Amino acid sequence: MHIAPPGEWNGDLPTVPEGFTISIVADDLRIPRQMLMLPNGDLLIAEGSGGGAPALRPKDVLAGLIKARAARRSKAATASP
């Protein structure tokens, strides 16, 4: 499966219906997953763990170690002598 990398906005904004407006509220999120608007108007945005979120569960720590080890092996296997 091939997933295209996200494109840059370059200052452009999406087109919205007449009477609506759009504005950027956060532009440094890596993997935003969910948004929740609180009754007081605050906006909560949850990021996926690829966005630098701390590993909170033991399985996250183990998965990180396994992925790092696999990446090192992959680099060593593809490096030319």
mmCIF file with all atom_site columns, N, CA and C in Angstrom:
data_model
loop_
_atom_site.group_PDB
_atom_site.id
_atom_site.type_symbol
_atom_site.label_atom_id
_atom_site.label_alt_id
_atom_site.label_comp_id
_atom_site.label_asym_id
_atom_site.label_entity_id
_atom_site.label_seq_id
_atom_site.pdbx_PDB_ins_code
_atom_site.Cartn_x
_atom_site.Cartn_y
_atom_site.Cartn_z
_atom_site.occupancy
_atom_site.B_iso_or_equiv
_atom_site.pdbx_formal_charge
_atom_site.auth_seq_id
_atom_site.auth_comp_id
_atom_site.auth_asym_id
_atom_site.auth_atom_id
_atom_site.pdbx_PDB_model_num
ATOM 1   N N  . MET A 1 1  ? 0.845   -1.164 0.000  1.00 0.00 ? 1  MET A N  1
ATOM 2   C CA . MET A 1 1  ? 0.000   0.000  0.000  1.00 0.00 ? 1  MET A CA 1
ATOM 3   C C  . MET A 1 1  ? 0.896   1.233  0.000  1.00 0.00 ? 1  MET A C  1
ATOM 4   N N  . HIS A 1 2  ? 0.586   2.200  -0.824 1.00 0.00 ? 2  HIS A N  1
ATOM 5   C CA . HIS A 1 2  ? 1.344   3.451  -0.884 1.00 0.00 ? 2  HIS A CA 1
ATOM 6   C C  . HIS A 1 2  ? 0.465   4.589  -0.383 1.00 0.00 ? 2  HIS A C  1
ATOM 7   N N  . ILE A 1 3  ? 0.967   5.313  0.592  1.00 0.00 ? 3  ILE A N  1
ATOM 8   C CA . ILE A 1 3  ? 0.245   6.468  1.121  1.00 0.00 ? 3  ILE A CA 1
ATOM 9   C C  . ILE A 1 3  ? 1.028   7.705  0.733  1.00 0.00 ? 3  ILE A C  1
ATOM 10  N N  . ALA A 1 4  ? 0.383   8.596  0.029  1.00 0.00 ? 4  ALA A N  1
ATOM 11  C CA . ALA A 1 4  ? 1.046   9.814  -0.425 1.00 0.00 ? 4  ALA A CA 1
ATOM 12  C C  . ALA A 1 4  ? 1.390   10.705 0.762  1.00 0.00 ? 4  ALA A C  1
ATOM 13  N N  . PRO A 1 5  ? 2.558   11.347 0.722  1.00 0.00 ? 5  PRO A N  1
ATOM 14  C CA . PRO A 1 5  ? 2.899   12.269 1.805  1.00 0.00 ? 5  PRO A CA 1
ATOM 15  C C  . PRO A 1 5  ? 1.990   13.491 1.754  1.00 0.00 ? 5  PRO A C  1
ATOM 16  N N  . PRO A 1 6  ? 1.722   14.099 2.910  1.00 0.00 ? 6  PRO A N  1
ATOM 17  C CA . PRO A 1 6  ? 0.848   15.276 2.910  1.00 0.00 ? 6  PRO A CA 1
ATOM 18  C C  . PRO A 1 6  ? 1.508   16.438 2.182  1.00 0.00 ? 6  PRO A C  1
ATOM 19  N N  . GLY A 1 7  ? 0.692   17.206 1.495  1.00 0.00 ? 7  GLY A N  1
ATOM 20  C CA . GLY A 1 7  ? 1.197   18.366 0.774  1.00 0.00 ? 7  GLY A CA 1
ATOM 21  C C  . GLY A 1 7  ? 1.254   19.592 1.662  1.00 0.00 ? 7  GLY A C  1
ATOM 22  N N  . GLU A 1 8  ? 2.021   20.561 1.226  1.00 0.00 ? 8  GLU A N  1
ATOM 23  C CA . GLU A 1 8  ? 2.141   21.809 1.964  1.00 0.00 ? 8  GLU A CA 1
ATOM 24  C C  . GLU A 1 8  ? 0.975   22.726 1.611  1.00 0.00 ? 8  GLU A C  1
ATOM 25  N N  . TRP A 1 9  ? 0.538   23.524 2.567  1.00 0.00 ? 9  TRP A N  1
ATOM 26  C CA . TRP A 1 9  ? -0.553  24.470 2.332  1.00 0.00 ? 9  TRP A CA 1
ATOM 27  C C  . TRP A 1 9  ? -0.045  25.732 1.642  1.00 0.00 ? 9  TRP A C  1
ATOM 28  N N  . ASN A 1 10 ? 1.199   26.109 1.923  1.00 0.00 ? 10 ASN A N  1
ATOM 29  C CA . ASN A 1 10 ? 1.796   27.312 1.329  1.00 0.00 ? 10 ASN A CA 1
ATOM 30  C C  . ASN A 1 10 ? 0.926   28.554 1.511  1.00 0.00 ? 10 ASN A C  1
ATOM 31  N N  . GLY A 1 11 ? 0.309   28.675 2.657  1.00 0.00 ? 11 GLY A N  1
ATOM 32  C CA . GLY A 1 11 ? -0.506  29.853 2.941  1.00 0.00 ? 11 GLY A CA 1
ATOM 33  C C  . GLY A 1 11 ? -1.924  29.783 2.402  1.00 0.00 ? 11 GLY A C  1
ATOM 34  N N  . ASP A 1 12 ? -2.243  28.777 1.592  1.00 0.00 ? 12 ASP A N  1
ATOM 35  C CA . ASP A 1 12 ? -3.601  28.639 1.065  1.00 0.00 ? 12 ASP A CA 1
ATOM 36  C C  . ASP A 1 12 ? -4.516  28.062 2.138  1.00 0.00 ? 12 ASP A C  1
ATOM 37  N N  . LEU A 1 13 ? -5.784  28.369 2.052  1.00 0.00 ? 13 LEU A N  1
ATOM 38  C CA . LEU A 1 13 ? -6.784  27.827 2.960  1.00 0.00 ? 13 LEU A CA 1
ATOM 39  C C  . LEU A 1 13 ? -7.863  27.119 2.156  1.00 0.00 ? 13 LEU A C  1
ATOM 40  N N  . PRO A 1 14 ? -8.535  26.136 2.729  1.00 0.00 ? 14 PRO A N  1
ATOM 41  C CA . PRO A 1 14 ? -9.637  25.469 2.026  1.00 0.00 ? 14 PRO A CA 1
ATOM 42  C C  . PRO A 1 14 ? -10.770 26.444 1.721  1.00 0.00 ? 14 PRO A C  1
ATOM 43  N N  . THR A 1 15 ? -11.532 26.136 0.700  1.00 0.00 ? 15 THR A N  1
ATOM 44  C CA . THR A 1 15 ? -12.707 26.935 0.349  1.00 0.00 ? 15 THR A CA 1
ATOM 45  C C  . THR A 1 15 ? -13.854 26.527 1.263  1.00 0.00 ? 15 THR A C  1
ATOM 46  N N  . VAL A 1 16 ? -14.536 27.517 1.816  1.00 0.00 ? 16 VAL A N  1
ATOM 47  C CA . VAL A 1 16 ? -15.664 27.239 2.713  1.00 0.00 ? 16 VAL A CA 1
ATOM 48  C C  . VAL A 1 16 ? -16.909 27.935 2.169  1.00 0.00 ? 16 VAL A C  1
ATOM 49  N N  . PRO A 1 17 ? -18.083 27.459 2.551  1.00 0.00 ? 17 PRO A N  1
ATOM 50  C CA . PRO A 1 17 ? -19.323 28.085 2.073  1.00 0.00 ? 17 PRO A CA 1
ATOM 51  C C  . PRO A 1 17 ? -19.435 29.550 2.508  1.00 0.00 ? 17 PRO A C  1
ATOM 52  N N  . GLU A 1 18 ? -20.199 30.296 1.765  1.00 0.00 ? 18 GLU A N  1
ATOM 53  C CA . GLU A 1 18 ? -20.418 31.709 2.079  1.00 0.00 ? 18 GLU A CA 1
ATOM 54  C C  . GLU A 1 18 ? -20.984 31.837 3.490  1.00 0.00 ? 18 GLU A C  1
ATOM 55  N N  . GLY A 1 19 ? -20.464 32.794 4.251  1.00 0.00 ? 19 GLY A N  1
ATOM 56  C CA . GLY A 1 19 ? -20.909 33.008 5.616  1.00 0.00 ? 19 GLY A CA 1
ATOM 57  C C  . GLY A 1 19 ? -20.051 32.290 6.649  1.00 0.00 ? 19 GLY A C  1
ATOM 58  N N  . PHE A 1 20 ? -19.166 31.401 6.196  1.00 0.00 ? 20 PHE A N  1
ATOM 59  C CA . PHE A 1 20 ? -18.278 30.683 7.102  1.00 0.00 ? 20 PHE A CA 1
ATOM 60  C C  . PHE A 1 20 ? -16.869 31.234 6.949  1.00 0.00 ? 20 PHE A C  1
ATOM 61  N N  . THR A 1 21 ? -16.068 31.074 7.985  1.00 0.00 ? 21 THR A N  1
ATOM 62  C CA . THR A 1 21 ? -14.661 31.470 7.926  1.00 0.00 ? 21 THR A CA 1
ATOM 63  C C  . THR A 1 21 ? -13.804 30.304 8.396  1.00 0.00 ? 21 THR A C  1
ATOM 64  N N  . ILE A 1 22 ? -12.545 30.363 8.055  1.00 0.00 ? 22 ILE A N  1
ATOM 65  C CA . ILE A 1 22 ? -11.606 29.331 8.478  1.00 0.00 ? 22 ILE A CA 1
ATOM 66  C C  . ILE A 1 22 ? -10.318 30.013 8.904  1.00 0.00 ? 22 ILE A C  1
ATOM 67  N N  . SER A 1 23 ? -9.710  29.497 9.960  1.00 0.00 ? 23 SER A N  1
ATOM 68  C CA . SER A 1 23 ? -8.439  30.060 10.406 1.00 0.00 ? 23 SER A CA 1
ATOM 69  C C  . SER A 1 23 ? -7.580  28.937 10.996 1.00 0.00 ? 23 SER A C  1
ATOM 70  N N  . ILE A 1 24 ? -6.286  29.134 10.955 1.00 0.00 ? 24 ILE A N  1
ATOM 71  C CA . ILE A 1 24 ? -5.347  28.155 11.487 1.00 0.00 ? 24 ILE A CA 1
ATOM 72  C C  . ILE A 1 24 ? -5.272  28.327 12.999 1.00 0.00 ? 24 ILE A C  1
ATOM 73  N N  . VAL A 1 25 ? -5.450  27.238 13.747 1.00 0.00 ? 25 VAL A N  1
ATOM 74  C CA . VAL A 1 25 ? -5.345  27.298 15.206 1.00 0.00 ? 25 VAL A CA 1
ATOM 75  C C  . VAL A 1 25 ? -4.095  26.573 15.700 1.00 0.00 ? 25 VAL A C  1
ATOM 76  N N  . ALA A 1 26 ? -3.542  25.678 14.883 1.00 0.00 ? 26 ALA A N  1
ATOM 77  C CA . ALA A 1 26 ? -2.308  24.965 15.225 1.00 0.00 ? 26 ALA A CA 1
ATOM 78  C C  . ALA A 1 26 ? -1.669  24.510 13.918 1.00 0.00 ? 26 ALA A C  1
ATOM 79  N N  . ASP A 1 27 ? -0.364  24.749 13.794 1.00 0.00 ? 27 ASP A N  1
ATOM 80  C CA . ASP A 1 27 ? 0.281   24.342 12.537 1.00 0.00 ? 27 ASP A CA 1
ATOM 81  C C  . ASP A 1 27 ? 1.519   23.490 12.760 1.00 0.00 ? 27 ASP A C  1
ATOM 82  N N  . ASP A 1 28 ? 1.757   23.053 13.982 1.00 0.00 ? 28 ASP A N  1
ATOM 83  C CA . ASP A 1 28 ? 2.943   22.250 14.240 1.00 0.00 ? 28 ASP A CA 1
ATOM 84  C C  . ASP A 1 28 ? 2.598   20.834 14.718 1.00 0.00 ? 28 ASP A C  1
ATOM 85  N N  . LEU A 1 29 ? 1.422   20.353 14.369 1.00 0.00 ? 29 LEU A N  1
ATOM 86  C CA . LEU A 1 29 ? 1.003   19.003 14.754 1.00 0.00 ? 29 LEU A CA 1
ATOM 87  C C  . LEU A 1 29 ? 1.516   17.999 13.719 1.00 0.00 ? 29 LEU A C  1
ATOM 88  N N  . ARG A 1 30 ? 2.019   16.887 14.189 1.00 0.00 ? 30 ARG A N  1
ATOM 89  C CA . ARG A 1 30 ? 2.540   15.874 13.264 1.00 0.00 ? 30 ARG A CA 1
ATOM 90  C C  . ARG A 1 30 ? 1.467   14.879 12.842 1.00 0.00 ? 30 ARG A C  1
ATOM 91  N N  . ILE A 1 31 ? 0.777   14.319 13.835 1.00 0.00 ? 31 ILE A N  1
ATOM 92  C CA . ILE A 1 31 ? -0.238  13.309 13.524 1.00 0.00 ? 31 ILE A CA 1
ATOM 93  C C  . ILE A 1 31 ? -1.486  13.604 14.352 1.00 0.00 ? 31 ILE A C  1
ATOM 94  N N  . PRO A 1 32 ? -2.259  14.643 13.985 1.00 0.00 ? 32 PRO A N  1
ATOM 95  C CA . PRO A 1 32 ? -3.483  14.924 14.735 1.00 0.00 ? 32 PRO A CA 1
ATOM 96  C C  . PRO A 1 32 ? -4.510  13.816 14.510 1.00 0.00 ? 32 PRO A C  1
ATOM 97  N N  . ARG A 1 33 ? -5.157  13.378 15.570 1.00 0.00 ? 33 ARG A N  1
ATOM 98  C CA . ARG A 1 33 ? -6.098  12.259 15.466 1.00 0.00 ? 33 ARG A CA 1
ATOM 99  C C  . ARG A 1 33 ? -7.547  12.668 15.716 1.00 0.00 ? 33 ARG A C  1
ATOM 100 N N  . GLN A 1 34 ? -7.782  13.406 16.770 1.00 0.00 ? 34 GLN A N  1
ATOM 101 C CA . GLN A 1 34 ? -9.156  13.755 17.138 1.00 0.00 ? 34 GLN A CA 1
ATOM 102 C C  . GLN A 1 34 ? -9.206  15.178 17.672 1.00 0.00 ? 34 GLN A C  1
ATOM 103 N N  . MET A 1 35 ? -10.353 15.809 17.483 1.00 0.00 ? 35 MET A N  1
ATOM 104 C CA . MET A 1 35 ? -10.578 17.143 18.043 1.00 0.00 ? 35 MET A CA 1
ATOM 105 C C  . MET A 1 35 ? -11.840 17.114 18.880 1.00 0.00 ? 35 MET A C  1
ATOM 106 N N  . LEU A 1 36 ? -11.842 17.922 19.943 1.00 0.00 ? 36 LEU A N  1
ATOM 107 C CA . LEU A 1 36 ? -13.008 18.028 20.804 1.00 0.00 ? 36 LEU A CA 1
ATOM 108 C C  . LEU A 1 36 ? -13.148 19.484 21.231 1.00 0.00 ? 36 LEU A C  1
ATOM 109 N N  . MET A 1 37 ? -14.289 20.066 20.954 1.00 0.00 ? 37 MET A N  1
ATOM 110 C CA . MET A 1 37 ? -14.573 21.435 21.373 1.00 0.00 ? 37 MET A CA 1
ATOM 111 C C  . MET A 1 37 ? -15.272 21.386 22.722 1.00 0.00 ? 37 MET A C  1
ATOM 112 N N  . LEU A 1 38 ? -14.682 22.026 23.723 1.00 0.00 ? 38 LEU A N  1
ATOM 113 C CA . LEU A 1 38 ? -15.270 22.062 25.058 1.00 0.00 ? 38 LEU A CA 1
ATOM 114 C C  . LEU A 1 38 ? -16.338 23.147 25.132 1.00 0.00 ? 38 LEU A C  1
ATOM 115 N N  . PRO A 1 39 ? -17.267 23.038 26.082 1.00 0.00 ? 39 PRO A N  1
ATOM 116 C CA . PRO A 1 39 ? -18.341 24.034 26.198 1.00 0.00 ? 39 PRO A CA 1
ATOM 117 C C  . PRO A 1 39 ? -17.837 25.473 26.363 1.00 0.00 ? 39 PRO A C  1
ATOM 118 N N  . ASN A 1 40 ? -16.628 25.642 26.934 1.00 0.00 ? 40 ASN A N  1
ATOM 119 C CA . ASN A 1 40 ? -16.109 27.001 27.131 1.00 0.00 ? 40 ASN A CA 1
ATOM 120 C C  . ASN A 1 40 ? -15.382 27.538 25.892 1.00 0.00 ? 40 ASN A C  1
ATOM 121 N N  . GLY A 1 41 ? -15.365 26.759 24.808 1.00 0.00 ? 41 GLY A N  1
ATOM 122 C CA . GLY A 1 41 ? -14.734 27.208 23.569 1.00 0.00 ? 41 GLY A CA 1
ATOM 123 C C  . GLY A 1 41 ? -13.319 26.705 23.365 1.00 0.00 ? 41 GLY A C  1
ATOM 124 N N  . ASP A 1 42 ? -12.726 26.078 24.378 1.00 0.00 ? 42 ASP A N  1
ATOM 125 C CA . ASP A 1 42 ? -11.385 25.512 24.210 1.00 0.00 ? 42 ASP A CA 1
ATOM 126 C C  . ASP A 1 42 ? -11.437 24.338 23.246 1.00 0.00 ? 42 ASP A C  1
ATOM 127 N N  . LEU A 1 43 ? -10.371 24.160 22.496 1.00 0.00 ? 43 LEU A N  1
ATOM 128 C CA . LEU A 1 43 ? -10.274 23.066 21.525 1.00 0.00 ? 43 LEU A CA 1
ATOM 129 C C  . LEU A 1 43 ? -9.170  22.124 21.966 1.00 0.00 ? 43 LEU A C  1
ATOM 130 N N  . LEU A 1 44 ? -9.510  20.855 22.151 1.00 0.00 ? 44 LEU A N  1
ATOM 131 C CA . LEU A 1 44 ? -8.521  19.839 22.491 1.00 0.00 ? 44 LEU A CA 1
ATOM 132 C C  . LEU A 1 44 ? -8.210  19.042 21.237 1.00 0.00 ? 44 LEU A C  1
ATOM 133 N N  . ILE A 1 45 ? -6.930  18.820 20.972 1.00 0.00 ? 45 ILE A N  1
ATOM 134 C CA . ILE A 1 45 ? -6.515  18.040 19.814 1.00 0.00 ? 45 ILE A CA 1
ATOM 135 C C  . ILE A 1 45 ? -5.593  16.930 20.297 1.00 0.00 ? 45 ILE A C  1
ATOM 136 N N  . ALA A 1 46 ? -5.946  15.684 19.999 1.00 0.00 ? 46 ALA A N  1
ATOM 137 C CA . ALA A 1 46 ? -5.131  14.538 20.386 1.00 0.00 ? 46 ALA A CA 1
ATOM 138 C C  . ALA A 1 46 ? -4.199  14.187 19.237 1.00 0.00 ? 46 ALA A C  1
ATOM 139 N N  . GLU A 1 47 ? -2.926  13.967 19.573 1.00 0.00 ? 47 GLU A N  1
ATOM 140 C CA . GLU A 1 47 ? -1.938  13.575 18.571 1.00 0.00 ? 47 GLU A CA 1
ATOM 141 C C  . GLU A 1 47 ? -1.625  12.099 18.703 1.00 0.00 ? 47 GLU A C  1
ATOM 142 N N  . GLY A 1 48 ? -1.345  11.454 17.573 1.00 0.00 ? 48 GLY A N  1
ATOM 143 C CA . GLY A 1 48 ? -0.886  10.072 17.589 1.00 0.00 ? 48 GLY A CA 1
ATOM 144 C C  . GLY A 1 48 ? 0.519   10.006 18.155 1.00 0.00 ? 48 GLY A C  1
ATOM 145 N N  . SER A 1 49 ? 0.961   8.813  18.542 1.00 0.00 ? 49 SER A N  1
ATOM 146 C CA . SER A 1 49 ? 2.265   8.679  19.184 1.00 0.00 ? 49 SER A CA 1
ATOM 147 C C  . SER A 1 49 ? 3.416   9.048  18.261 1.00 0.00 ? 49 SER A C  1
ATOM 148 N N  . GLY A 1 50 ? 3.199   9.064  16.963 1.00 0.00 ? 50 GLY A N  1
ATOM 149 C CA . GLY A 1 50 ? 4.264   9.472  16.048 1.00 0.00 ? 50 GLY A CA 1
ATOM 150 C C  . GLY A 1 50 ? 4.557   10.945 16.136 1.00 0.00 ? 50 GLY A C  1
ATOM 151 N N  . GLY A 1 51 ? 3.719   11.703 16.809 1.00 0.00 ? 51 GLY A N  1
ATOM 152 C CA . GLY A 1 51 ? 3.908   13.135 16.938 1.00 0.00 ? 51 GLY A CA 1
ATOM 153 C C  . GLY A 1 51 ? 4.764   13.540 18.119 1.00 0.00 ? 51 GLY A C  1
ATOM 154 N N  . GLY A 1 52 ? 5.442   12.595 18.736 1.00 0.00 ? 52 GLY A N  1
ATOM 155 C CA . GLY A 1 52 ? 6.310   12.927 19.853 1.00 0.00 ? 52 GLY A CA 1
ATOM 156 C C  . GLY A 1 52 ? 5.634   12.781 21.206 1.00 0.00 ? 52 GLY A C  1
ATOM 157 N N  . ALA A 1 53 ? 4.456   12.169 21.216 1.00 0.00 ? 53 ALA A N  1
ATOM 158 C CA . ALA A 1 53 ? 3.773   11.952 22.489 1.00 0.00 ? 53 ALA A CA 1
ATOM 159 C C  . ALA A 1 53 ? 4.571   10.949 23.329 1.00 0.00 ? 53 ALA A C  1
ATOM 160 N N  . PRO A 1 54 ? 4.571   11.096 24.635 1.00 0.00 ? 54 PRO A N  1
ATOM 161 C CA . PRO A 1 54 ? 5.329   10.163 25.470 1.00 0.00 ? 54 PRO A CA 1
ATOM 162 C C  . PRO A 1 54 ? 4.704   8.771  25.458 1.00 0.00 ? 54 PRO A C  1
ATOM 163 N N  . ALA A 1 55 ? 5.540   7.756  25.592 1.00 0.00 ? 55 ALA A N  1
ATOM 164 C CA . ALA A 1 55 ? 5.055   6.379  25.677 1.00 0.00 ? 55 ALA A CA 1
ATOM 165 C C  . ALA A 1 55 ? 4.498   6.165  27.074 1.00 0.00 ? 55 ALA A C  1
ATOM 166 N N  . LEU A 1 56 ? 3.198   5.938  27.170 1.00 0.00 ? 56 LEU A N  1
ATOM 167 C CA . LEU A 1 56 ? 2.551   5.818  28.469 1.00 0.00 ? 56 LEU A CA 1
ATOM 168 C C  . LEU A 1 56 ? 2.279   4.377  28.876 1.00 0.00 ? 56 LEU A C  1
ATOM 169 N N  . ARG A 1 57 ? 2.173   3.508  27.898 1.00 0.00 ? 57 ARG A N  1
ATOM 170 C CA . ARG A 1 57 ? 1.857   2.114  28.203 1.00 0.00 ? 57 ARG A CA 1
ATOM 171 C C  . ARG A 1 57 ? 3.109   1.258  28.001 1.00 0.00 ? 57 ARG A C  1
ATOM 172 N N  . PRO A 1 58 ? 3.260   0.181  28.755 1.00 0.00 ? 58 PRO A N  1
ATOM 173 C CA . PRO A 1 58 ? 4.436   -0.687 28.572 1.00 0.00 ? 58 PRO A CA 1
ATOM 174 C C  . PRO A 1 58 ? 4.584   -1.173 27.131 1.00 0.00 ? 58 PRO A C  1
ATOM 175 N N  . LYS A 1 59 ? 3.472   -1.460 26.468 1.00 0.00 ? 59 LYS A N  1
ATOM 176 C CA . LYS A 1 59 ? 3.578   -1.951 25.099 1.00 0.00 ? 59 LYS A CA 1
ATOM 177 C C  . LYS A 1 59 ? 4.135   -0.871 24.163 1.00 0.00 ? 59 LYS A C  1
ATOM 178 N N  . ASP A 1 60 ? 3.914   0.413  24.466 1.00 0.00 ? 60 ASP A N  1
ATOM 179 C CA . ASP A 1 60 ? 4.477   1.489  23.654 1.00 0.00 ? 60 ASP A CA 1
ATOM 180 C C  . ASP A 1 60 ? 5.999   1.520  23.775 1.00 0.00 ? 60 ASP A C  1
ATOM 181 N N  . VAL A 1 61 ? 6.492   1.324  24.995 1.00 0.00 ? 61 VAL A N  1
ATOM 182 C CA . VAL A 1 61 ? 7.941   1.310  25.225 1.00 0.00 ? 61 VAL A CA 1
ATOM 183 C C  . VAL A 1 61 ? 8.565   0.132  24.489 1.00 0.00 ? 61 VAL A C  1
ATOM 184 N N  . LEU A 1 62 ? 7.962   -1.051 24.627 1.00 0.00 ? 62 LEU A N  1
ATOM 185 C CA . LEU A 1 62 ? 8.492   -2.240 23.953 1.00 0.00 ? 62 LEU A CA 1
ATOM 186 C C  . LEU A 1 62 ? 8.439   -2.096 22.437 1.00 0.00 ? 62 LEU A C  1
ATOM 187 N N  . ALA A 1 63 ? 7.350   -1.575 21.921 1.00 0.00 ? 63 ALA A N  1
ATOM 188 C CA . ALA A 1 63 ? 7.228   -1.387 20.476 1.00 0.00 ? 63 ALA A CA 1
ATOM 189 C C  . ALA A 1 63 ? 8.299   -0.432 19.972 1.00 0.00 ? 63 ALA A C  1
ATOM 190 N N  . GLY A 1 64 ? 8.583   0.609  20.727 1.00 0.00 ? 64 GLY A N  1
ATOM 191 C CA . GLY A 1 64 ? 9.621   1.560  20.339 1.00 0.00 ? 64 GLY A CA 1
ATOM 192 C C  . GLY A 1 64 ? 10.992  0.905  20.291 1.00 0.00 ? 64 GLY A C  1
ATOM 193 N N  . LEU A 1 65 ? 11.301  0.070  21.275 1.00 0.00 ? 65 LEU A N  1
ATOM 194 C CA . LEU A 1 65 ? 12.581  -0.635 21.290 1.00 0.00 ? 65 LEU A CA 1
ATOM 195 C C  . LEU A 1 65 ? 12.708  -1.593 20.107 1.00 0.00 ? 65 LEU A C  1
ATOM 196 N N  . ILE A 1 66 ? 11.648  -2.318 19.816 1.00 0.00 ? 66 ILE A N  1
ATOM 197 C CA . ILE A 1 66 ? 11.670  -3.266 18.700 1.00 0.00 ? 66 ILE A CA 1
ATOM 198 C C  . ILE A 1 66 ? 11.827  -2.530 17.372 1.00 0.00 ? 66 ILE A C  1
ATOM 199 N N  . LYS A 1 67 ? 11.113  -1.421 17.194 1.00 0.00 ? 67 LYS A N  1
ATOM 200 C CA . LYS A 1 67 ? 11.217  -0.646 15.950 1.00 0.00 ? 67 LYS A CA 1
ATOM 201 C C  . LYS A 1 67 ? 12.620  -0.070 15.786 1.00 0.00 ? 67 LYS A C  1
ATOM 202 N N  . ALA A 1 68 ? 13.209  0.432  16.864 1.00 0.00 ? 68 ALA A N  1
ATOM 203 C CA . ALA A 1 68 ? 14.555  0.993  16.792 1.00 0.00 ? 68 ALA A CA 1
ATOM 204 C C  . ALA A 1 68 ? 15.571  -0.086 16.431 1.00 0.00 ? 68 ALA A C  1
ATOM 205 N N  . ARG A 1 69 ? 15.418  -1.252 17.018 1.00 0.00 ? 69 ARG A N  1
ATOM 206 C CA . ARG A 1 69 ? 16.339  -2.361 16.727 1.00 0.00 ? 69 ARG A CA 1
ATOM 207 C C  . ARG A 1 69 ? 16.202  -2.799 15.270 1.00 0.00 ? 69 ARG A C  1
ATOM 208 N N  . ALA A 1 70 ? 14.983  -2.876 14.775 1.00 0.00 ? 70 ALA A N  1
ATOM 209 C CA . ALA A 1 70 ? 14.760  -3.266 13.380 1.00 0.00 ? 70 ALA A CA 1
ATOM 210 C C  . ALA A 1 70 ? 15.351  -2.227 12.430 1.00 0.00 ? 70 ALA A C  1
ATOM 211 N N  . ALA A 1 71 ? 15.223  -0.949 12.774 1.00 0.00 ? 71 ALA A N  1
ATOM 212 C CA . ALA A 1 71 ? 15.772  0.106  11.913 1.00 0.00 ? 71 ALA A CA 1
ATOM 213 C C  . ALA A 1 71 ? 17.288  0.019  11.860 1.00 0.00 ? 71 ALA A C  1
ATOM 214 N N  . ARG A 1 72 ? 17.925  -0.272 13.005 1.00 0.00 ? 72 ARG A N  1
ATOM 215 C CA . ARG A 1 72 ? 19.392  -0.408 13.012 1.00 0.00 ? 72 ARG A CA 1
ATOM 216 C C  . ARG A 1 72 ? 19.820  -1.580 12.151 1.00 0.00 ? 72 ARG A C  1
ATOM 217 N N  . ARG A 1 73 ? 19.122  -2.703 12.253 1.00 0.00 ? 73 ARG A N  1
ATOM 218 C CA . ARG A 1 73 ? 19.464  -3.886 11.458 1.00 0.00 ? 73 ARG A CA 1
ATOM 219 C C  . ARG A 1 73 ? 19.262  -3.603 9.975  1.00 0.00 ? 73 ARG A C  1
ATOM 220 N N  . SER A 1 74 ? 18.195  -2.910 9.655  1.00 0.00 ? 74 SER A N  1
ATOM 221 C CA . SER A 1 74 ? 17.903  -2.600 8.253  1.00 0.00 ? 74 SER A CA 1
ATOM 222 C C  . SER A 1 74 ? 18.998  -1.710 7.665  1.00 0.00 ? 74 SER A C  1
ATOM 223 N N  . LYS A 1 75 ? 19.441  -0.699 8.412  1.00 0.00 ? 75 LYS A N  1
ATOM 224 C CA . LYS A 1 75 ? 20.511  0.183  7.939  1.00 0.00 ? 75 LYS A CA 1
ATOM 225 C C  . LYS A 1 75 ? 21.813  -0.580 7.764  1.00 0.00 ? 75 LYS A C  1
ATOM 226 N N  . ALA A 1 76 ? 22.114  -1.485 8.707  1.00 0.00 ? 76 ALA A N  1
ATOM 227 C CA . ALA A 1 76 ? 23.347  -2.260 8.623  1.00 0.00 ? 76 ALA A CA 1
ATOM 228 C C  . ALA A 1 76 ? 23.316  -3.208 7.423  1.00 0.00 ? 76 ALA A C  1
ATOM 229 N N  . ALA A 1 77 ? 22.145  -3.757 7.131  1.00 0.00 ? 77 ALA A N  1
ATOM 230 C CA . ALA A 1 77 ? 22.024  -4.692 6.007  1.00 0.00 ? 77 ALA A CA 1
ATOM 231 C C  . ALA A 1 77 ? 22.130  -3.990 4.669  1.00 0.00 ? 77 ALA A C  1
ATOM 232 N N  . THR A 1 78 ? 21.715  -2.738 4.589  1.00 0.00 ? 78 THR A N  1
ATOM 233 C CA . THR A 1 78 ? 21.735  -2.031 3.314  1.00 0.00 ? 78 THR A CA 1
ATOM 234 C C  . THR A 1 78 ? 22.989  -1.185 3.123  1.00 0.00 ? 78 THR A C  1
ATOM 235 N N  . ALA A 1 79 ? 23.790  -1.040 4.171  1.00 0.00 ? 79 ALA A N  1
ATOM 236 C CA . ALA A 1 79 ? 25.027  -0.239 4.060  1.00 0.00 ? 79 ALA A CA 1
ATOM 237 C C  . ALA A 1 79 ? 26.045  -0.999 3.221  1.00 0.00 ? 79 ALA A C  1
ATOM 238 N N  . SER A 1 80 ? 26.712  -0.283 2.340  1.00 0.00 ? 80 SER A N  1
ATOM 239 C CA . SER A 1 80 ? 27.732  -0.944 1.522  1.00 0.00 ? 80 SER A CA 1
ATOM 240 C C  . SER A 1 80 ? 29.070  -0.892 2.235  1.00 0.00 ? 80 SER A C  1
ATOM 241 N N  . PRO A 1 81 ? 29.853  -1.991 2.161  1.00 0.00 ? 81 PRO A N  1
ATOM 242 C CA . PRO A 1 81 ? 31.130  -2.059 2.895  1.00 0.00 ? 81 PRO A CA 1
ATOM 243 C C  . PRO A 1 81 ? 32.171  -1.115 2.346  1.00 0.00 ? 81 PRO A C  1
#
